[in-house]
CSV table of C-alpha atoms in Angstrom, one decimal:
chain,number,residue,atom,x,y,z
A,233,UNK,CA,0.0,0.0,0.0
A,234,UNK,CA,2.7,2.4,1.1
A,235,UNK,CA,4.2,1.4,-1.9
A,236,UNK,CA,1.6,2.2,-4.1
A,237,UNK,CA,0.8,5.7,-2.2
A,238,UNK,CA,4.7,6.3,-3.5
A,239,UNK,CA,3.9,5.3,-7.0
A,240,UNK,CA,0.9,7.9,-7.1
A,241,UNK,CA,2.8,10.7,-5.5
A,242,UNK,CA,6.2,10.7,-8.1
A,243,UNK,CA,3.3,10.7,-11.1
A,244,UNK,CA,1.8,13.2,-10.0
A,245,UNK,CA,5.1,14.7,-9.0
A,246,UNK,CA,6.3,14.4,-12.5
A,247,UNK,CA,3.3,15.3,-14.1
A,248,UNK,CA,3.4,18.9,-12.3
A,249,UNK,CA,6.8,19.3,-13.5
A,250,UNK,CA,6.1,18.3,-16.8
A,251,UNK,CA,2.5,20.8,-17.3
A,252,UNK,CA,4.6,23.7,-16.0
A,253,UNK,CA,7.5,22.9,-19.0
A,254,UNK,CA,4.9,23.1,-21.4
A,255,UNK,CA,3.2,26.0,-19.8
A,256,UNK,CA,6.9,27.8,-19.7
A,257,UNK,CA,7.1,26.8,-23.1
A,258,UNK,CA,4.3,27.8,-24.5
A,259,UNK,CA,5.2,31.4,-23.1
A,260,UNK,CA,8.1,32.2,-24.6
A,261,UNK,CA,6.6,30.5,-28.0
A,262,UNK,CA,4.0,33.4,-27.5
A,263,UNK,CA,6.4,35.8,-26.6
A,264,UNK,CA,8.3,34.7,-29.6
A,265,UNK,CA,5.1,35.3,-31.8
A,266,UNK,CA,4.3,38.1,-30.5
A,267,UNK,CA,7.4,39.7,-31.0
A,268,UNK,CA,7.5,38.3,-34.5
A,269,UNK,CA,3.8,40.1,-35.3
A,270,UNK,CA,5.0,43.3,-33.9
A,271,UNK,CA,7.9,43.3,-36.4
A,272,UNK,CA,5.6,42.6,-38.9
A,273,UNK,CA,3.1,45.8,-38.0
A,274,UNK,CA,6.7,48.1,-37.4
A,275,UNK,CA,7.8,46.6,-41.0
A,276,UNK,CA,4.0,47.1,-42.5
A,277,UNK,CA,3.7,50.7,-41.2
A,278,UNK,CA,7.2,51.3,-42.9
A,279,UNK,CA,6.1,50.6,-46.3
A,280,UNK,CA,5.1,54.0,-47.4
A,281,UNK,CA,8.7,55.6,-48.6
A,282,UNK,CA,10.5,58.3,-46.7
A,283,UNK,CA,12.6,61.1,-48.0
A,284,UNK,CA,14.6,62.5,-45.0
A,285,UNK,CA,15.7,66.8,-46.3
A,286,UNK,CA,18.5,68.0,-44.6
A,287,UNK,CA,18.8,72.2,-44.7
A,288,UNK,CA,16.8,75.3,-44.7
A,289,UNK,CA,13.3,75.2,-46.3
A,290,UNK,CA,11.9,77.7,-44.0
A,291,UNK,CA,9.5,81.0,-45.5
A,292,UNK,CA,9.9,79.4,-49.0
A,293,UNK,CA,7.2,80.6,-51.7
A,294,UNK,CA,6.9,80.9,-55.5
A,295,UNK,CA,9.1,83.4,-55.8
A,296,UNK,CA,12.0,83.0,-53.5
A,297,UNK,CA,13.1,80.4,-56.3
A,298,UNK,CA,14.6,77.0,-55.4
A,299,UNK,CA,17.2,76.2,-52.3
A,300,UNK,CA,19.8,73.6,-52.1
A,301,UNK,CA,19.6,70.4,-49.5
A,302,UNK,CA,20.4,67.2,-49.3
A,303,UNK,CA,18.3,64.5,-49.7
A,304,UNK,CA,18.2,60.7,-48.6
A,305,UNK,CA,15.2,58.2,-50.3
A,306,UNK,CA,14.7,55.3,-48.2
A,307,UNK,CA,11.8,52.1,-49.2
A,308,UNK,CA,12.0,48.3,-49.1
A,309,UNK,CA,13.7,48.2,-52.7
A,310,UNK,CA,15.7,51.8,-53.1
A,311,UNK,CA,17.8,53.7,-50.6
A,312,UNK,CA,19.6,56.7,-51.8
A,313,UNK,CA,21.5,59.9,-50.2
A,314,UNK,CA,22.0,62.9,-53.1
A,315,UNK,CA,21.8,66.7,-53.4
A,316,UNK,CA,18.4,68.0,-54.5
A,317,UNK,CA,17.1,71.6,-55.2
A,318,UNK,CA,13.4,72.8,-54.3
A,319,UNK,CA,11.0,75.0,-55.3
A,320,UNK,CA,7.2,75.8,-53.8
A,321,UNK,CA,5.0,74.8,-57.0
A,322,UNK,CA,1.5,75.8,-57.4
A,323,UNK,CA,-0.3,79.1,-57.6
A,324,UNK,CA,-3.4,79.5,-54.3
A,325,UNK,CA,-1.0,76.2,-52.9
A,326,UNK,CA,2.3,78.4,-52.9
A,327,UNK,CA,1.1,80.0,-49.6
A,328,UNK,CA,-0.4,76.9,-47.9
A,329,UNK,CA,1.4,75.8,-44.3
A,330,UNK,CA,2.1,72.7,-46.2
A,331,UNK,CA,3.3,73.6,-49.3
A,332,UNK,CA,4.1,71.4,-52.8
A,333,UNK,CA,7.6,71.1,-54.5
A,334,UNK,CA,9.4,70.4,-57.3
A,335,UNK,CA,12.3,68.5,-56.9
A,336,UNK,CA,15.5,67.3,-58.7
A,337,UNK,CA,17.9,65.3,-58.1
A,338,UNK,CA,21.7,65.9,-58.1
A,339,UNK,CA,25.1,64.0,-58.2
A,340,UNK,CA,26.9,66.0,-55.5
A,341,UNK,CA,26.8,69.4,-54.1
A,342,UNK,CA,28.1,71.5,-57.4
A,343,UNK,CA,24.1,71.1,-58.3
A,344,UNK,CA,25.2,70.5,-62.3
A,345,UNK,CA,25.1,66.6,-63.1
A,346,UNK,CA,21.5,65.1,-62.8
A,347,UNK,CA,21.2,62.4,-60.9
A,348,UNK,CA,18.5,60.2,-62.6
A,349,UNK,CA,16.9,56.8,-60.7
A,350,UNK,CA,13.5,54.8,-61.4
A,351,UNK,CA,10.9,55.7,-58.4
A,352,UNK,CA,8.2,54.0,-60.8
A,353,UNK,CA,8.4,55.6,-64.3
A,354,UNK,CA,11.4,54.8,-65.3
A,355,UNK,CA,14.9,56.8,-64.8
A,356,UNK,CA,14.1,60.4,-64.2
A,357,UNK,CA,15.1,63.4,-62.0
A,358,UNK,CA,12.5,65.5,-61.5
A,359,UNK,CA,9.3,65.0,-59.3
A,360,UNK,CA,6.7,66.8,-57.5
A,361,UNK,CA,5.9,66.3,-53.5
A,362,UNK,CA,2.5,66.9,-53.7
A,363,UNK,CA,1.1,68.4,-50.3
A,364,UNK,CA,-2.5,67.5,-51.0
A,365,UNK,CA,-3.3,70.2,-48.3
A,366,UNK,CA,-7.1,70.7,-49.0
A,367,UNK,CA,-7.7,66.6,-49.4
A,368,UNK,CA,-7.3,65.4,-46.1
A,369,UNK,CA,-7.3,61.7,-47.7
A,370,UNK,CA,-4.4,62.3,-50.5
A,371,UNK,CA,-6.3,60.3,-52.4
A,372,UNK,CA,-8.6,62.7,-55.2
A,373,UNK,CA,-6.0,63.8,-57.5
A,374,UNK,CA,-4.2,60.3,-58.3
A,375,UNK,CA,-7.7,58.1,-58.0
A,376,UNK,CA,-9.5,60.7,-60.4
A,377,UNK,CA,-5.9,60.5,-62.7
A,378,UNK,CA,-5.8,57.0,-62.7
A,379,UNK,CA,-10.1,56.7,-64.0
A,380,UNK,CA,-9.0,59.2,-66.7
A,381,UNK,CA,-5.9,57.2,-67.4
A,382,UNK,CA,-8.3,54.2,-68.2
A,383,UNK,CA,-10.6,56.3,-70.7
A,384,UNK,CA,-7.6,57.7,-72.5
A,385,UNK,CA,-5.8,53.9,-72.8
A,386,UNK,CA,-9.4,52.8,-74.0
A,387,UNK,CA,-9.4,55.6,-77.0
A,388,UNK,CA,-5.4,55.2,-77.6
A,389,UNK,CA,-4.3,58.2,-76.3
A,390,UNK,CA,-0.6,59.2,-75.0
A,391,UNK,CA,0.2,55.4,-75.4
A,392,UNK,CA,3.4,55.1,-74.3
A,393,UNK,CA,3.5,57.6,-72.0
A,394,UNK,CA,4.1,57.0,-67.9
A,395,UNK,CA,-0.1,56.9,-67.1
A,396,UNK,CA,-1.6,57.8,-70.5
A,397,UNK,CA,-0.8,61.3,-70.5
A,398,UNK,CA,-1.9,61.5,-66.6
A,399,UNK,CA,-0.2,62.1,-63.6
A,400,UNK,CA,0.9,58.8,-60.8
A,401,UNK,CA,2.0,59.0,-57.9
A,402,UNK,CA,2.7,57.3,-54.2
A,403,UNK,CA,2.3,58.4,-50.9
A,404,UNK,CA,5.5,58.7,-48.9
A,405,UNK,CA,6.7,60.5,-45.8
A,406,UNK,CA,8.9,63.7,-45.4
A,407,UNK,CA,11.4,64.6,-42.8
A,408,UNK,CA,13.1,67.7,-42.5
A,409,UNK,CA,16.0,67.7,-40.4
A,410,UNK,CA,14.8,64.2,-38.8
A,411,UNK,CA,12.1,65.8,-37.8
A,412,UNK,CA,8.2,64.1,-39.7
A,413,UNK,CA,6.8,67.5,-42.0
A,414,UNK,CA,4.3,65.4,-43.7
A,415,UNK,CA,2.6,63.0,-45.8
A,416,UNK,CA,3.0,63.8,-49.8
A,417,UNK,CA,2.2,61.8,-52.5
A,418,UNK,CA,5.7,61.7,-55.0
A,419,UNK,CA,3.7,62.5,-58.4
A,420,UNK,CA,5.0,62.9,-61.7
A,421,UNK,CA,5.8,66.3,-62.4
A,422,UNK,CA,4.0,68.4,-65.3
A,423,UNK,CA,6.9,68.1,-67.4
A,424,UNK,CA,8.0,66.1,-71.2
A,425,UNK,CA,8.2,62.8,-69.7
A,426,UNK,CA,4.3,63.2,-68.7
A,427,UNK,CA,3.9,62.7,-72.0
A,428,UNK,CA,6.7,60.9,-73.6
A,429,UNK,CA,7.9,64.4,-75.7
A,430,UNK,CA,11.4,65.6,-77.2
A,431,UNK,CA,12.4,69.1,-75.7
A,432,UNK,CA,14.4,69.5,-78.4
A,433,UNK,CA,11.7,68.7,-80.8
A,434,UNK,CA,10.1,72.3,-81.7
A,435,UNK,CA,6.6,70.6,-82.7
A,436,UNK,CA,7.0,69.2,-79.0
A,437,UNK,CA,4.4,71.6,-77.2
A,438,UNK,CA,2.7,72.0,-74.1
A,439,UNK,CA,0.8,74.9,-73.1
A,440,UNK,CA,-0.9,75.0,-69.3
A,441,UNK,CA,-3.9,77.5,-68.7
A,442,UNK,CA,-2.7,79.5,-65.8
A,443,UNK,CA,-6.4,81.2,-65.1
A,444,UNK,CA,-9.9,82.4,-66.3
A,445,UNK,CA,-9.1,85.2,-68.4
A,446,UNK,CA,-10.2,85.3,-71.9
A,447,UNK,CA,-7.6,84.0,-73.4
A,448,UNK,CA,-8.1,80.7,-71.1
A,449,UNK,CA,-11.5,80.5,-72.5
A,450,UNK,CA,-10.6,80.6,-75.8
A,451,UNK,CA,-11.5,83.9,-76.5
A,452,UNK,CA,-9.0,85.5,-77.3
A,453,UNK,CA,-5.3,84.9,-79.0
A,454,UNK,CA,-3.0,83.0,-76.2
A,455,UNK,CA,0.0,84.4,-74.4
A,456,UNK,CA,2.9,83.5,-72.6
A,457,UNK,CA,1.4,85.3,-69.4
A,458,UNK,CA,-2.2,83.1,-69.7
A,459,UNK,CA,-0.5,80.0,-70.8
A,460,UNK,CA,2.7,78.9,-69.4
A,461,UNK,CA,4.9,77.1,-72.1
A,462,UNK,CA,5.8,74.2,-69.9
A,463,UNK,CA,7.4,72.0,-73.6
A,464,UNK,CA,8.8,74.1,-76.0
A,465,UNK,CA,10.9,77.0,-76.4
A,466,UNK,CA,9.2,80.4,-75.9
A,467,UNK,CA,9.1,82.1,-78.8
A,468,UNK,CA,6.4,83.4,-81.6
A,469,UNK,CA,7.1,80.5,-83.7
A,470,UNK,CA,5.6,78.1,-80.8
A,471,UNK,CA,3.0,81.4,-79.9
A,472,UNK,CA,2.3,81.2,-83.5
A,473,UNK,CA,1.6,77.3,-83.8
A,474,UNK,CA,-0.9,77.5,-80.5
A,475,UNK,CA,-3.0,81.0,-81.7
A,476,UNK,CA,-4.0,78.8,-85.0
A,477,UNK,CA,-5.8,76.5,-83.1
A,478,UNK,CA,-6.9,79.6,-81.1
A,479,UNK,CA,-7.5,81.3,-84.6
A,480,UNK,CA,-10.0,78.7,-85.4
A,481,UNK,CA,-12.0,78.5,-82.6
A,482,UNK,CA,-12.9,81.9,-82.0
A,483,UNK,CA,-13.8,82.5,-86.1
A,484,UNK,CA,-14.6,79.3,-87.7
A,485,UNK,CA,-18.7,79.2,-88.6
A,486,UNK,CA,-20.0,76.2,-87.2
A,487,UNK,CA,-20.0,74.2,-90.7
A,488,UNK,CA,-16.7,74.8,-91.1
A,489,UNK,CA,-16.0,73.5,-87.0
A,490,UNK,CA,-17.6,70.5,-87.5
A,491,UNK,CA,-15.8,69.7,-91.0
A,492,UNK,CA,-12.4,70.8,-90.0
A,493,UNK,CA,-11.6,70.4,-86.0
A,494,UNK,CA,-10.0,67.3,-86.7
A,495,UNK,CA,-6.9,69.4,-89.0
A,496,UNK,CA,-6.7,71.3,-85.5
A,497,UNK,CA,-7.6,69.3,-82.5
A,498,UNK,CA,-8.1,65.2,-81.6
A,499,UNK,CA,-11.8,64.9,-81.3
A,500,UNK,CA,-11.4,62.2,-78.6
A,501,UNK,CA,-9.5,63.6,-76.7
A,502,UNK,CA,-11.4,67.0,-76.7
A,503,UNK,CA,-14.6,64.7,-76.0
A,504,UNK,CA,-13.0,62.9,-72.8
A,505,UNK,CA,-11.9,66.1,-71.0
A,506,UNK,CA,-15.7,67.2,-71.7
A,507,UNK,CA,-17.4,64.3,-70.1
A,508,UNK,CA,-14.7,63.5,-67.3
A,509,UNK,CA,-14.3,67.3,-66.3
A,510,UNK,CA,-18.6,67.4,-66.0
A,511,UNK,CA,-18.8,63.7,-64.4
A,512,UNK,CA,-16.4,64.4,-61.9
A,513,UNK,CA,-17.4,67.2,-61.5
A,514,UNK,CA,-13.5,68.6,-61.6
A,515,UNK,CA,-14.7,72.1,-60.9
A,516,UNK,CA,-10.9,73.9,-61.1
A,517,UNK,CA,-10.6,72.8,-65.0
A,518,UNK,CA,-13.3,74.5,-67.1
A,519,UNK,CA,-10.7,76.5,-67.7
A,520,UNK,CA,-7.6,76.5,-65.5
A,521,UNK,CA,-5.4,73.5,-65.1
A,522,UNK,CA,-6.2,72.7,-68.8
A,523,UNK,CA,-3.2,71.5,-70.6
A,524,UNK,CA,-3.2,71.3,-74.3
A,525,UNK,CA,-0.4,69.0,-75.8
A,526,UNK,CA,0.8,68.9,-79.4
A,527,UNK,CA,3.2,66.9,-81.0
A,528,UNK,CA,3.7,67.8,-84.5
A,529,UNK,CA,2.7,71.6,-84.0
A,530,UNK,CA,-0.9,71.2,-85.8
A,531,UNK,CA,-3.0,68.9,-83.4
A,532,UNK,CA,-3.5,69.5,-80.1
A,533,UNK,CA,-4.7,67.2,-77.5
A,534,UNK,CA,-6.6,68.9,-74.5
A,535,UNK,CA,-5.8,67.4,-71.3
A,536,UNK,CA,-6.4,67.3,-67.9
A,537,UNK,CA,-4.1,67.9,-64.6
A,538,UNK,CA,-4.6,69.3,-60.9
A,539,UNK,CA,-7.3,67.4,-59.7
A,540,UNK,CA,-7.7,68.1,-55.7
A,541,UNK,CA,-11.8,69.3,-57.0
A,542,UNK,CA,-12.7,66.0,-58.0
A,543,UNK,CA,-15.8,64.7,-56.6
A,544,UNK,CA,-17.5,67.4,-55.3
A,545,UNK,CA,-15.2,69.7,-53.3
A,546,UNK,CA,-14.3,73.0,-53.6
A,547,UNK,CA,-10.5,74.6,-54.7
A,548,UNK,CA,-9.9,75.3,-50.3
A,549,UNK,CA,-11.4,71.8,-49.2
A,550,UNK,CA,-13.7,74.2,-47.4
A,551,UNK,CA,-17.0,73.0,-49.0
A,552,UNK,CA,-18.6,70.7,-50.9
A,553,UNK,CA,-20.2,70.8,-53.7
A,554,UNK,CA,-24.1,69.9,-54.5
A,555,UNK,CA,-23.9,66.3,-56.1
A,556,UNK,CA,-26.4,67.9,-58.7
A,557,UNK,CA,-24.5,70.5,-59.8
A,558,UNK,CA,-23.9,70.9,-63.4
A,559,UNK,CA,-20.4,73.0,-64.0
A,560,UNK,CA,-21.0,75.2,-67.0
A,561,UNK,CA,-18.5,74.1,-69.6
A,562,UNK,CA,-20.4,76.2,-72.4
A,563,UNK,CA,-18.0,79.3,-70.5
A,564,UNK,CA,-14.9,77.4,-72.2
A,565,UNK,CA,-15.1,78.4,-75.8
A,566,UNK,CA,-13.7,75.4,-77.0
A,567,UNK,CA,-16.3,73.3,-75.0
A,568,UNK,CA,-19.1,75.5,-75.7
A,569,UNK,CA,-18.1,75.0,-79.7
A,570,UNK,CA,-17.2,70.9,-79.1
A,571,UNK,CA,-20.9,71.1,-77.3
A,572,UNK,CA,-22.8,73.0,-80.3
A,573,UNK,CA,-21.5,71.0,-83.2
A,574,UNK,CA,-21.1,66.7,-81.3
A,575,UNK,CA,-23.2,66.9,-78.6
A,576,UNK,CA,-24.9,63.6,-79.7
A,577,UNK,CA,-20.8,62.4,-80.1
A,578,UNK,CA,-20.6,63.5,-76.7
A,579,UNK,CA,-23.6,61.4,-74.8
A,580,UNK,CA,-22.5,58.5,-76.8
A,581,UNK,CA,-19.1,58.5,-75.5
A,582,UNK,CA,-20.4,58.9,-72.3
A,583,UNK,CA,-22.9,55.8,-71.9
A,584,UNK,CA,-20.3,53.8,-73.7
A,585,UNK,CA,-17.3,54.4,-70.6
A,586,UNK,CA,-20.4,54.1,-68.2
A,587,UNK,CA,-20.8,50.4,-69.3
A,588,UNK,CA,-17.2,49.5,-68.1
A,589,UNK,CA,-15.3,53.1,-66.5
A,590,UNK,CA,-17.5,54.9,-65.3
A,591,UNK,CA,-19.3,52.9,-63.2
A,592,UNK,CA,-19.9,53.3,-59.2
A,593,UNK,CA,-18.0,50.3,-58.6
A,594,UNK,CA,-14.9,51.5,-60.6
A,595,UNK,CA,-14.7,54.5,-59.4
A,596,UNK,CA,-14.6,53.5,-55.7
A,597,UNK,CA,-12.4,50.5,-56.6
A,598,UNK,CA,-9.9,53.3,-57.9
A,599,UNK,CA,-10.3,55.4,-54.2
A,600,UNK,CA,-9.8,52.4,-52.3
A,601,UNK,CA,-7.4,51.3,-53.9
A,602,UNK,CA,-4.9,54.3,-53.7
A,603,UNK,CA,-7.0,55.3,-50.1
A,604,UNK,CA,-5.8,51.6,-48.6
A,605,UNK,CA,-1.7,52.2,-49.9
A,606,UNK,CA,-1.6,55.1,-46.9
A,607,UNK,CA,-0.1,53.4,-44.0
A,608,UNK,CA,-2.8,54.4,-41.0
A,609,UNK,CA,0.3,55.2,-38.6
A,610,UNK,CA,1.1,57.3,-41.2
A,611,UNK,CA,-2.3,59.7,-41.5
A,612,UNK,CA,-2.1,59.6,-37.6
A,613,UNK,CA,1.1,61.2,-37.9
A,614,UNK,CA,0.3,63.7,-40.4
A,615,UNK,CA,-2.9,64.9,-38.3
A,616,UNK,CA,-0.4,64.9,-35.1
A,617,UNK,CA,1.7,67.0,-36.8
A,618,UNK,CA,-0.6,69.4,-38.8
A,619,UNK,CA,-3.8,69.1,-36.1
A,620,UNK,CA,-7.5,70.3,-37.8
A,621,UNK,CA,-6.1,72.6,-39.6
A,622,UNK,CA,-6.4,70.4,-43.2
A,623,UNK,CA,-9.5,70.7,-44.6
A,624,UNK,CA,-11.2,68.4,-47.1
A,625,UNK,CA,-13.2,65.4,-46.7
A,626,UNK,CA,-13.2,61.4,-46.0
A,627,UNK,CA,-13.9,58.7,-48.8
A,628,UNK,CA,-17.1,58.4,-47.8
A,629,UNK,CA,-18.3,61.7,-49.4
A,630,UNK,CA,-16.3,60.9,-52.3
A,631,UNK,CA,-18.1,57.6,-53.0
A,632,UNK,CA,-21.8,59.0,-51.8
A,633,UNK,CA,-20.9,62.1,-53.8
A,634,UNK,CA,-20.3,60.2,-57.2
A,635,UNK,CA,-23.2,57.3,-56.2
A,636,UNK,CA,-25.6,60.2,-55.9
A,637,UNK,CA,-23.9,62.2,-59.1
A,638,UNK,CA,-24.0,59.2,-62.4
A,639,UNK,CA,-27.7,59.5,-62.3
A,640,UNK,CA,-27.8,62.9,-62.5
A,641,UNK,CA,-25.6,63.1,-65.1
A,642,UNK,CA,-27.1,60.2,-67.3
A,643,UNK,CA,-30.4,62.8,-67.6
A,644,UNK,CA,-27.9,65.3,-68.3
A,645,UNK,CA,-26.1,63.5,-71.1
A,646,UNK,CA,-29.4,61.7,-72.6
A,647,UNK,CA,-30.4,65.6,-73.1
A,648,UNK,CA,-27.8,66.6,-75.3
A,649,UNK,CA,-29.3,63.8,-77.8
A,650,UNK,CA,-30.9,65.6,-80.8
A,651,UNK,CA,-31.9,63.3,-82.6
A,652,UNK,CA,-33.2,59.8,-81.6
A,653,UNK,CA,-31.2,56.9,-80.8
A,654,UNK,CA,-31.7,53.3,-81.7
A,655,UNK,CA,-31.2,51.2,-78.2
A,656,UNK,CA,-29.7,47.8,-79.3
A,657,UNK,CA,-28.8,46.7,-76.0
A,658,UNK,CA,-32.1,47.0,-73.2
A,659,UNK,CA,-29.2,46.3,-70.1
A,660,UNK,CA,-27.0,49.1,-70.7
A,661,UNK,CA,-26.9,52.2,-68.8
A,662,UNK,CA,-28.2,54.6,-72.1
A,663,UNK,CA,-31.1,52.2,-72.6
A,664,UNK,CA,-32.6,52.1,-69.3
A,665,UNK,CA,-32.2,55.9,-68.9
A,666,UNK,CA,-33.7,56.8,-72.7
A,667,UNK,CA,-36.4,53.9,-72.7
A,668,UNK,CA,-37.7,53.8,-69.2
A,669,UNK,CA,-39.0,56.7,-68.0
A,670,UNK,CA,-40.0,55.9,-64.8
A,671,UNK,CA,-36.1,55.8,-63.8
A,672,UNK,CA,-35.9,59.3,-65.1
């Protein structure tokens, strides 16, 4: 018996001993997890690039010209340390607390040799941090470039060029002085390689509407002041080229518009900035922010850039805009003449990209997909550092904003019809909107 009592005593002796190894065990194997999931949040939140400035970049505006730092890029797949020069870049933006830059890239601290490297578009040296100071979400300007980029691929145009003759970008963080500035998207500049041009090439041309005058509206001959030559040199040979297409708008009859405009300007392209800029409802380019692109010196491509109004906010992220609001493109000259002679070319090319483009789901697809590449620690940070002082809006209004808008523009586009169209297809969008008037 007393033997037995012994027996039962070392088992359960060694079975203490042996649940408190596993329990020990199973500890540290925790510990060891956990540790290995925080790396894995610490390495997830470090995604997002940073570019660390070292120097003075204090009361910098437009005109105080560029300023000499040094630079270091740091991601997962590139690490560099270079000289850099910048300069504050945009007009109303210039004299935002957070301000956008130009950037280029230098060799060494003489400032002369270039130093070109591949952050996504191939080898290049110049870039713009863009501040996105009224869009709280970084996310308007490169969702709504990326939609457009999908219309122009679908019509062919500025293939071969970066994002079909729109802008990309990233979102990455800035540090001045080791010190967190902000969180920029690193964009590509408006510059030749936007569009795959030859600055040597005097047919190579790009003109960017600079306001609201006249002149913008194609009303008036063009001038260096209005339009900034941003390809090209500037000189009245490359004045002269632009003020024919000018020429033509502003006195053609309306015959000899709709029998000619393709000597002067691409049609498609012309059409696509009309229905984009209205469905968007891209407020800030009716008439400013409106490039126009040539590259044989005879047809011009209009096209669009700047895009912090796109669906439904104002140019100060201060307000929104009425999802029913219906921008007046008739005040552009050359929309008002595109409008009076293809209007019926113009509704058609709408309910054909809202079978496949513009639809709601593509359109939030494209804001959540660049919304979701911003690291969380990353916004937290920015609004740490900059408080309530950015304006602008969340994704939601951007998605509720456009869900609410595509039916009010569908009644708007079926409008423009003048004559009546033959429905082949009783699913599409232009069907149920022309045949069905109870959805009207």
């Amino acid at each position: 018996m007393n033997r037995s009592i012994k027996l039962i005593f070392i088992f359960i002796l060694i079975a203490t001993i042996y649940s408190a190894f596993l329990i020990s065990s199973s500890l540290k194997i925790g510990k060891v997890y956990r540790k290995i999931e925080q790396k894995e949040i610490i390495e997830k939140k470090q995604e997002i690039p940073r570019i660390y400035f070292t120097g003075d970049i204090t009361n910098m505006y437009k005109e105080t010209g560029e300023r000499q730092i040094k630079i270091k890029y740091k991601s997962k797949n590139n690490t560099f340390e270079k000289y850099a020069t910048l300069k504050v870049q945009g007009n109303s933006s210039a004299y935002y607390e957070k301000k956008n830059y130009i950037i280029k890239f230098f060799n060494d601290e003489t400032y002369l040799k270039k130093f070109k490297v591949n952050l996504g578009w191939g080898n290049e040296s110049k870039y713009v941090l863009k501040a996105n100071w009224i869009d709280k979400t970084h996310t308007r300007n490169i969702a709504s470039a990326n939609i457009i980029s999908q219309v122009q691929k679908k019509y062919n145009l500025f293939m071969g060029t970066p994002n079909n003759g729109m802008i990309d970008g990233y979102p990455v963080e800035v540090y001045v002085n080791n010190n967190f500035h902000g969180l920029y998207t690193l964009n590509i500049p408006k510059d030749e390689w936007l569009f795959n041009m030859d600055d040597k090439n005097p047919n190579h041309i790009m003109f960017a509407s600079e306001g609201w005058k006249p002149t913008n509206m194609f009303m008036e001959e063009a001038n260096f002041y209005d339009w900034e030559c941003q390809v090209g040199e500037q000189t009245d040979e490359t004045l002269k080229k632009f003020n024919r297409l000018m020429d033509f708008i502003i006195n053609s009859t309306d015959k000899e518009f709709k029998k000619n405009i393709h000597n002067y300007i691409n049609i498609d392209a012309a059409i696509n900035y009309y229905v984009l800029t209205q469905t968007l409802h891209i407020a800030d380019n009716v008439g400013k922010n409106l490039l126009m692109i040539t590259y044989d010196g005879k047809i011009w491509y209009p096209s669009l850039y700047d895009l912090d109004t796109a669906f439904g906010t104002y140019f100060n992220g201060e307000e929104e805009s009425s999802f029913d609001s219906i921008l007046n493109m008739d005040s552009n000259n050359l929309f008002k003449r595109l409008n009076d002679n293809f209007s019926n070319e113009i509704a058609d090319r709408y309910f054909e990209l809202r079978e496949d483009i513009l639809t709601e789901k593509n359109i939030n697809n494209e804001i959540d997909n660049f919304y979701n590449s911003i690291s969380k620690d990353s916004l937290k940070k920015e609004k740490n550092k900059w408080g309530e002082n950015i304006p602008g809006f969340d994704v939601n209004q951007m998605k509720t904003f456009m869900k609410n808008r595509l039916p009010v523009i569908d009644n708007y586009m079926k409008a423009k019809y003048t004559k009546a169209k033959i429905c082949t297809n009783n699913n599409s969008t232009y069907c149920n909107q022309f045949n069905n008037k109870e959805k009207l």
